[in-house]
PDB file of C-alpha atoms in Angstrom:
ATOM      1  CA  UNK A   1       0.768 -11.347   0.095  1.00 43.00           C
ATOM      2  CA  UNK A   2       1.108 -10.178  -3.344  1.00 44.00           C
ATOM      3  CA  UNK A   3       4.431 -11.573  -4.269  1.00 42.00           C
ATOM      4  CA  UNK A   4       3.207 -14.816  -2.863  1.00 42.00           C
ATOM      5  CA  UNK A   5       0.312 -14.991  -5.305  1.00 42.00           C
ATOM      6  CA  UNK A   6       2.964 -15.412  -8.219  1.00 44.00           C
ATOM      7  CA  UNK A   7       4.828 -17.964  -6.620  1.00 46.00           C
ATOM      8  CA  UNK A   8       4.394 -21.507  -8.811  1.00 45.00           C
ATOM      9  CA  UNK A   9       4.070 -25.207  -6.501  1.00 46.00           C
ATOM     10  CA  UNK A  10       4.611 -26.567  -9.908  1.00 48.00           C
ATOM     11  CA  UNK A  11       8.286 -26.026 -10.008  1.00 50.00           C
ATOM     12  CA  UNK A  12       9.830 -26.072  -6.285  1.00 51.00           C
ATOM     13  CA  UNK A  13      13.195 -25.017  -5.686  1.00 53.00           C
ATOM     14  CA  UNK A  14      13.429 -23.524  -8.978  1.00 61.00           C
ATOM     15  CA  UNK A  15      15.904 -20.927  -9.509  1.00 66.00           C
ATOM     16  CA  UNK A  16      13.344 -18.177 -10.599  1.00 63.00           C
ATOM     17  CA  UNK A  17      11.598 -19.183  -7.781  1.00 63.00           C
ATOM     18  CA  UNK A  18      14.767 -18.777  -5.264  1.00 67.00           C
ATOM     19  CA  UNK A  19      15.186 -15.214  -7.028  1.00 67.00           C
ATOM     20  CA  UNK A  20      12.222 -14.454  -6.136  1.00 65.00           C
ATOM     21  CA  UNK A  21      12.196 -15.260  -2.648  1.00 74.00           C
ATOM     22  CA  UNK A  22      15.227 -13.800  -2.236  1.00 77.00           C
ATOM     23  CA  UNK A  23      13.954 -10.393  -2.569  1.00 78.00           C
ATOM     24  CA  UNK A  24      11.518 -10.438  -0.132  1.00 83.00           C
ATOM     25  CA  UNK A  25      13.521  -7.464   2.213  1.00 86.00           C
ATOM     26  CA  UNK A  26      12.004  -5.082  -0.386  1.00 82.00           C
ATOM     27  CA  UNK A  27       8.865  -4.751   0.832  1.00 81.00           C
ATOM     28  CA  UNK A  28       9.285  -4.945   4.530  1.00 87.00           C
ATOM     29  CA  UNK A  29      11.880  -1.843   4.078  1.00 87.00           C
ATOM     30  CA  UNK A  30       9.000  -0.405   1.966  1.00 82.00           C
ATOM     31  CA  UNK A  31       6.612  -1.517   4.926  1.00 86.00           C
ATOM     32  CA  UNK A  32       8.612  -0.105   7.230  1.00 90.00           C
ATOM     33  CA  UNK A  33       8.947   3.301   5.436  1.00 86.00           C
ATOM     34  CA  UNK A  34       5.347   3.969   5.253  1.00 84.00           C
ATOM     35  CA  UNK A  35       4.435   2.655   8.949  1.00 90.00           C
ATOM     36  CA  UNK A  36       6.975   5.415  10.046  1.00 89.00           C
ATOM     37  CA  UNK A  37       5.898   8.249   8.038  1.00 86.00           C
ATOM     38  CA  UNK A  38       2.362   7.436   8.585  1.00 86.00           C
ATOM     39  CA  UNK A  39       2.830   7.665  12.759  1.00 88.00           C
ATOM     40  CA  UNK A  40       4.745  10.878  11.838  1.00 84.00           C
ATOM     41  CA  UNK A  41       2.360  12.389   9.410  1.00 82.00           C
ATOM     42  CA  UNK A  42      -0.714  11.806  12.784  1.00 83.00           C
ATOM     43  CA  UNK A  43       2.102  12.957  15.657  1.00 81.00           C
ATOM     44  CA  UNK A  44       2.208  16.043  13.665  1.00 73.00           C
ATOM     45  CA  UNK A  45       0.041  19.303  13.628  1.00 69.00           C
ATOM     46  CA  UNK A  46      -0.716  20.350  10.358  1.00 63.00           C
ATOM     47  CA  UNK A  47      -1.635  24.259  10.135  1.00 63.00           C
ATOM     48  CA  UNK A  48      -1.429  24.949   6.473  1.00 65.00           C
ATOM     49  CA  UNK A  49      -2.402  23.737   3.551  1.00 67.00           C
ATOM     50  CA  UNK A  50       1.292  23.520   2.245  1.00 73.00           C
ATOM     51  CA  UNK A  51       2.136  21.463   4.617  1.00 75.00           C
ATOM     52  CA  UNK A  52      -0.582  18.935   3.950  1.00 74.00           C
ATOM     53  CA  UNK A  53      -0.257  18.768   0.868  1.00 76.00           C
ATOM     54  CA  UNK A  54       3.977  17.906   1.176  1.00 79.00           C
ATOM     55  CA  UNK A  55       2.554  15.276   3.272  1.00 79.00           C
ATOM     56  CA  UNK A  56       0.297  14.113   1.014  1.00 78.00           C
ATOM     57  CA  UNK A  57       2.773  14.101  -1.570  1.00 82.00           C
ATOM     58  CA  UNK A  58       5.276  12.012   0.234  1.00 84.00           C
ATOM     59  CA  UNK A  59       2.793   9.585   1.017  1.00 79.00           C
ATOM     60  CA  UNK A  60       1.794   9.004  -2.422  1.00 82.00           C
ATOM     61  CA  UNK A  61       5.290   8.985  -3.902  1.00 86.00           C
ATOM     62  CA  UNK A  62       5.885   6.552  -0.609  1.00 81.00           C
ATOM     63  CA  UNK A  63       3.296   3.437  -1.304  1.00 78.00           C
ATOM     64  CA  UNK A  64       3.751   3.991  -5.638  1.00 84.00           C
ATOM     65  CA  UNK A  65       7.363   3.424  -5.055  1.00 85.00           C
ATOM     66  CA  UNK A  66       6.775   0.689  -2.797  1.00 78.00           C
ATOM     67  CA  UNK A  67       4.387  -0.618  -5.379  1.00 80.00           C
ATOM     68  CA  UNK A  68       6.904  -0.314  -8.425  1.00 85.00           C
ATOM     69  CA  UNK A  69       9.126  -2.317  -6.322  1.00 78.00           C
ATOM     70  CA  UNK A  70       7.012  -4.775  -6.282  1.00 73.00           C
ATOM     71  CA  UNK A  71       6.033  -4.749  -8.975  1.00 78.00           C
ATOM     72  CA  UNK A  72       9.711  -6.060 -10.203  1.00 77.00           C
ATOM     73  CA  UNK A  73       9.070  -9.173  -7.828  1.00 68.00           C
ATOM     74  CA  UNK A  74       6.041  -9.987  -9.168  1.00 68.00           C
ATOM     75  CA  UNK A  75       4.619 -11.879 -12.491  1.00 71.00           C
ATOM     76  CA  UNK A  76       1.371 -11.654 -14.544  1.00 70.00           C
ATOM     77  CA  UNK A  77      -1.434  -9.987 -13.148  1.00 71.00           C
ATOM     78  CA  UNK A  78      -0.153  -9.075  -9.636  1.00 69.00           C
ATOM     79  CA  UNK A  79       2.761  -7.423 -11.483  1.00 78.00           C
ATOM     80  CA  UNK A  80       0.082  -5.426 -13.339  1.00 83.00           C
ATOM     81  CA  UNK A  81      -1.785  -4.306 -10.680  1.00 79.00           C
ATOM     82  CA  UNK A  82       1.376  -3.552  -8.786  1.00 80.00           C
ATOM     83  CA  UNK A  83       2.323  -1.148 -11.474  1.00 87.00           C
ATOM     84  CA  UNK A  84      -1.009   0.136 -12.107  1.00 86.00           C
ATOM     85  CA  UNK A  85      -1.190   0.991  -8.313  1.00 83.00           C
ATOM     86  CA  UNK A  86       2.834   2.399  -8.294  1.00 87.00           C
ATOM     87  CA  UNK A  87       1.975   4.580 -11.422  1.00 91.00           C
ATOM     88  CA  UNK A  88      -1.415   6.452  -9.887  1.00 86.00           C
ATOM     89  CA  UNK A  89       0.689   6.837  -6.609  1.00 85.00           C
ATOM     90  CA  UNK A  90       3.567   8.412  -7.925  1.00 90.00           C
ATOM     91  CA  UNK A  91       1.649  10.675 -10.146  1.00 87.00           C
ATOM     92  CA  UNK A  92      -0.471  11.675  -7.182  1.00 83.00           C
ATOM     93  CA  UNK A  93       2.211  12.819  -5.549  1.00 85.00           C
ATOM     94  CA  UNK A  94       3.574  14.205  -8.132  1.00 87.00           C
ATOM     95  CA  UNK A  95       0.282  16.538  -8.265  1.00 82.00           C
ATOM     96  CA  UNK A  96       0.466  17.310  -4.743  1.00 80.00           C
ATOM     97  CA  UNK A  97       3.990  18.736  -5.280  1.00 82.00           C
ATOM     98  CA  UNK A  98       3.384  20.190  -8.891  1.00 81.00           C
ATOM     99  CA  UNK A  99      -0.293  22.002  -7.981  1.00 77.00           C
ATOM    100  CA  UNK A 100       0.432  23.052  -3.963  1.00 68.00           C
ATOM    101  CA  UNK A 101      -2.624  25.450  -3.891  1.00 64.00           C
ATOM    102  CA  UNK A 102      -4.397  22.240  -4.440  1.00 62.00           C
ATOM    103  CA  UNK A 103      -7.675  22.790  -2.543  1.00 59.00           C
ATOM    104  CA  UNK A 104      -8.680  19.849   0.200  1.00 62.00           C
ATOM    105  CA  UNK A 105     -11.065  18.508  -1.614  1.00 67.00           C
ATOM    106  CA  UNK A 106      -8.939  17.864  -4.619  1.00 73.00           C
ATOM    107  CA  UNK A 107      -6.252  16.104  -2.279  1.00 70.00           C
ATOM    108  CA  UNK A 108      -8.821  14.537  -0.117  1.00 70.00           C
ATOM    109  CA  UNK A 109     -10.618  12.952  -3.367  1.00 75.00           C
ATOM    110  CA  UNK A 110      -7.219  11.629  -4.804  1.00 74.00           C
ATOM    111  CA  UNK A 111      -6.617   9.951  -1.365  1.00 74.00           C
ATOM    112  CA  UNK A 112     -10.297   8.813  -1.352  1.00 78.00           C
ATOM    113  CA  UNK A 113      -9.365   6.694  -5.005  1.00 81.00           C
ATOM    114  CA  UNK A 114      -6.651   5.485  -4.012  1.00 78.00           C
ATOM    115  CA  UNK A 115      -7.696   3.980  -0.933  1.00 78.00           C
ATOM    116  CA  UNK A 116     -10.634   2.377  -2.857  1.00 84.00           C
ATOM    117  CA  UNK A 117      -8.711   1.212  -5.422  1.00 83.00           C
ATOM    118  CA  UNK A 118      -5.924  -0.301  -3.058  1.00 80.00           C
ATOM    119  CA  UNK A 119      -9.110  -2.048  -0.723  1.00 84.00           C
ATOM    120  CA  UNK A 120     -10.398  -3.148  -3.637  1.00 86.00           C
ATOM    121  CA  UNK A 121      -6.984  -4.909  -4.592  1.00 81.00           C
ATOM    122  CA  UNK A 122      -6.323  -6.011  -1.456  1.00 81.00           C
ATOM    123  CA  UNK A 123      -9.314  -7.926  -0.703  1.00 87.00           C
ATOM    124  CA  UNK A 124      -8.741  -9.983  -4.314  1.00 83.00           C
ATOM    125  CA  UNK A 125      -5.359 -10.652  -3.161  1.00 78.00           C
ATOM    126  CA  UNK A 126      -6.373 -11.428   0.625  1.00 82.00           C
ATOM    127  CA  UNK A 127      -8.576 -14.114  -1.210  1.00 86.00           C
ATOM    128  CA  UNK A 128      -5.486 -15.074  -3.365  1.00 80.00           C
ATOM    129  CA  UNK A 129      -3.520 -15.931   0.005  1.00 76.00           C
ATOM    130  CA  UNK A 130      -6.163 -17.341   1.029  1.00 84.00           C
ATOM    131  CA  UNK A 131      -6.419 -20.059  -1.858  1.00 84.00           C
ATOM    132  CA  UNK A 132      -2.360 -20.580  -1.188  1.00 75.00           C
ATOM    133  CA  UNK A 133      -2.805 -21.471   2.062  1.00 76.00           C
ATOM    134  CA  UNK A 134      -1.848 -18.786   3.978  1.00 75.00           C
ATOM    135  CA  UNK A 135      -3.128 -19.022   7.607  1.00 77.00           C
ATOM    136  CA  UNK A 136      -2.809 -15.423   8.050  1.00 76.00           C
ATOM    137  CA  UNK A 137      -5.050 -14.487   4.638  1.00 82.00           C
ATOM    138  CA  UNK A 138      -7.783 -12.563   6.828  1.00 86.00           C
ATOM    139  CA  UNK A 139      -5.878  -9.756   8.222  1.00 82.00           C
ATOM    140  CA  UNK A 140      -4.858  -7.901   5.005  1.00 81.00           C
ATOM    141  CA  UNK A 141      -8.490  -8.730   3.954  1.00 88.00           C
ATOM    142  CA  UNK A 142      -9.170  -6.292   7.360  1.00 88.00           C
ATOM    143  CA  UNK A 143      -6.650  -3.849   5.938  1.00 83.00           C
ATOM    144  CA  UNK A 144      -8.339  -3.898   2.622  1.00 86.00           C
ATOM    145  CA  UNK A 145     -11.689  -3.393   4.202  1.00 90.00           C
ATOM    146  CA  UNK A 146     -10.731  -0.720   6.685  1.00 84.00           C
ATOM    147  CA  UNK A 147      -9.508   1.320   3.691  1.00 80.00           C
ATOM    148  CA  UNK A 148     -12.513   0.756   1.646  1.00 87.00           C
ATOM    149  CA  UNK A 149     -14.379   2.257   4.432  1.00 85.00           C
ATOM    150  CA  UNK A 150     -12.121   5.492   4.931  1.00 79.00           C
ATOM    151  CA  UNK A 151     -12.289   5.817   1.253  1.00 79.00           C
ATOM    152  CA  UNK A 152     -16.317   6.006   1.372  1.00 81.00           C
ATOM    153  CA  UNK A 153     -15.806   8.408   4.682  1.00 77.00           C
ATOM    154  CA  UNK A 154     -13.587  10.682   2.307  1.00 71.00           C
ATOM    155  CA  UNK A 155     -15.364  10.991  -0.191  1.00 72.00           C
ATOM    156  CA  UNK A 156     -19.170  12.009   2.051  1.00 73.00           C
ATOM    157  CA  UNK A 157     -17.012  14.390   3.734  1.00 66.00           C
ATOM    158  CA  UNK A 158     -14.671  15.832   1.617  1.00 58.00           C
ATOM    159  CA  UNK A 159     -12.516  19.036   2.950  1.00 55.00           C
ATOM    160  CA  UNK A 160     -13.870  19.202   6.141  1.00 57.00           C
ATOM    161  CA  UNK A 161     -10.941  19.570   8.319  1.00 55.00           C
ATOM    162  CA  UNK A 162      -7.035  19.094   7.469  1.00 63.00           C
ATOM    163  CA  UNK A 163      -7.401  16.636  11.125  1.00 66.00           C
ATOM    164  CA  UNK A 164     -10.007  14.246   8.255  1.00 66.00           C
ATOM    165  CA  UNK A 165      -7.279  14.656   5.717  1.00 70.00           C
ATOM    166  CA  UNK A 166      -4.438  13.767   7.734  1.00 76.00           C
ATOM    167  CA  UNK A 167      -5.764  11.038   9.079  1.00 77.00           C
ATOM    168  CA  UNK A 168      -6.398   9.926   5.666  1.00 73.00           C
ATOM    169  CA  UNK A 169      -2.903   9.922   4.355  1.00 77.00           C
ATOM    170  CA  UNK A 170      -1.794   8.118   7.850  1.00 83.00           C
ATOM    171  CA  UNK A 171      -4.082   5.309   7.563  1.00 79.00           C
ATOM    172  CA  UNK A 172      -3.704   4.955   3.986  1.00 76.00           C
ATOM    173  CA  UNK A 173       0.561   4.464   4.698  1.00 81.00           C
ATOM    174  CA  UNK A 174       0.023   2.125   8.048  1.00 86.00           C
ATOM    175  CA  UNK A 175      -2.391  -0.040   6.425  1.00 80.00           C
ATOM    176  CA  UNK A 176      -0.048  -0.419   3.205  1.00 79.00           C
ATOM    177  CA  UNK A 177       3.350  -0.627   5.144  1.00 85.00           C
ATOM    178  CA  UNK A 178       1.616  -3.206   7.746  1.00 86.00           C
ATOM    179  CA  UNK A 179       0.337  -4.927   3.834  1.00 80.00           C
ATOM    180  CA  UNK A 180       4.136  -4.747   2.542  1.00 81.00           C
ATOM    181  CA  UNK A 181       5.519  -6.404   5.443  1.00 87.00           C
ATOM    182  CA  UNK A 182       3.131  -9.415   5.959  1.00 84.00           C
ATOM    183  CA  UNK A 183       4.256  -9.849   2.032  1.00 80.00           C
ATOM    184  CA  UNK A 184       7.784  -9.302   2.624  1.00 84.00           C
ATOM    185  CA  UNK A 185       7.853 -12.066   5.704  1.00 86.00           C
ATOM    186  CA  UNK A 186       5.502 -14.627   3.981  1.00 82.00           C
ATOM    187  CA  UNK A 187       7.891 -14.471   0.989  1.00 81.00           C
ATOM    188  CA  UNK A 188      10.995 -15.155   3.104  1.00 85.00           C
ATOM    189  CA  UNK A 189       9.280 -17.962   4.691  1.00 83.00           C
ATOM    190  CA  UNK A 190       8.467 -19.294   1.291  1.00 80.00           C
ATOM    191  CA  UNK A 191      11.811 -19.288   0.223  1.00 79.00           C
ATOM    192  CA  UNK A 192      13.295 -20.852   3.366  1.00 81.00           C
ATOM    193  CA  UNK A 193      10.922 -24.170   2.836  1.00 78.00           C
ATOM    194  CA  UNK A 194      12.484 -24.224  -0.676  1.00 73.00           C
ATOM    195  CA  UNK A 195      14.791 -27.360  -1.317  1.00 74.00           C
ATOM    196  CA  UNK A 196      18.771 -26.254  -1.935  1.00 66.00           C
ATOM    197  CA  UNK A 197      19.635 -27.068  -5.423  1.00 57.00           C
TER     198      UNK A 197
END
């Protein structure tokens, strides 16, 4: 999705092109990554506020790395907003890891940002696919707008229950590891319709 925004008709079968392309395992791996920890982080029963919080943590450092990588696939302003997004997440969970004692509401508002800021993305770059040609352009655009609404539901209930928080953090890695895949997949078909030099 976001990788294919920087790919250029002009110049098909180019060689920065087929570099490109051929990168496009990185974010399904990344994908895949967050899907699984985000089923793990809801399977589990979260009784302290430690243990949130290492969830929380992971999660964040999770999707930023994902984002930094990328990030390294990516030109102009999705590679900008890629690193924007990979910067706030790995900070975040740096925080979460650095500040433990963290009350909920602290965690669940940093979730709540991200989430808006990442729907907010998304839906500009569901559009972008969109304008490409992609036929499947609509379901990130859900994504993006399913986060946008947890965000809003974070932040009117803030700290009400570790069960709102963790289901925060699980949506917010599904969502962007479903996100990283579609990416991932579209890119590799783009770069098997490329001519052979």
């Amino acid at each position: 999705m976001n990788a294919t925004s920087t790919l250029s008709p002009d110049r098909p079968g180019s060689p920065e092109l087929q570099s490109i392309t051929a990168g496009w395992w990185i974010p399904v791996v990344g994908g895949v990554i967050a899907i699984v920890f985000g089923f793990l982080v809801l399977s589990f029963n979260y009784t302290t506020l430690w243990a949130v919080t290492i969830a929380a943590g992971i999660g964040f450092m999770l999707t930023g790395l994902a984002d930094l990588a990328t990030a390294f696939d990516s030109k102009g302003s999705t590679r900008l907003l890629a690193l924007v997004l990979g910067v706030l997440g790995v900070g975040a969970g740096i925080i979460a890891f650095v500040w433990p004692a963290a009350t909920f509401e602290v965690i669940a508002t940093l979730v709540a940002w991200l989430l808006l800021l990442r729907g907010i993305i998304g839906i500009v770059g569901a559009f972008e696919s969109k304008n490409a040609g992609m036929d499947l352009w609509w379901f990130p655009l859900m994504l993006a707008l399913l986060e946008i609404a947890v965000a809003i539901w974070a932040v009117r209930y803030p700290g009400r229950s570790v069960v709102l928080l963790v289901l925060w953090i699980g949506i917010a890695a599904i969502s962007r590891g479903i996100t990283l895949m579609l990416a991932g997949f579209t890119v590799r078909a783009v770069g098997k319709a490329l001519p052979r030099g």
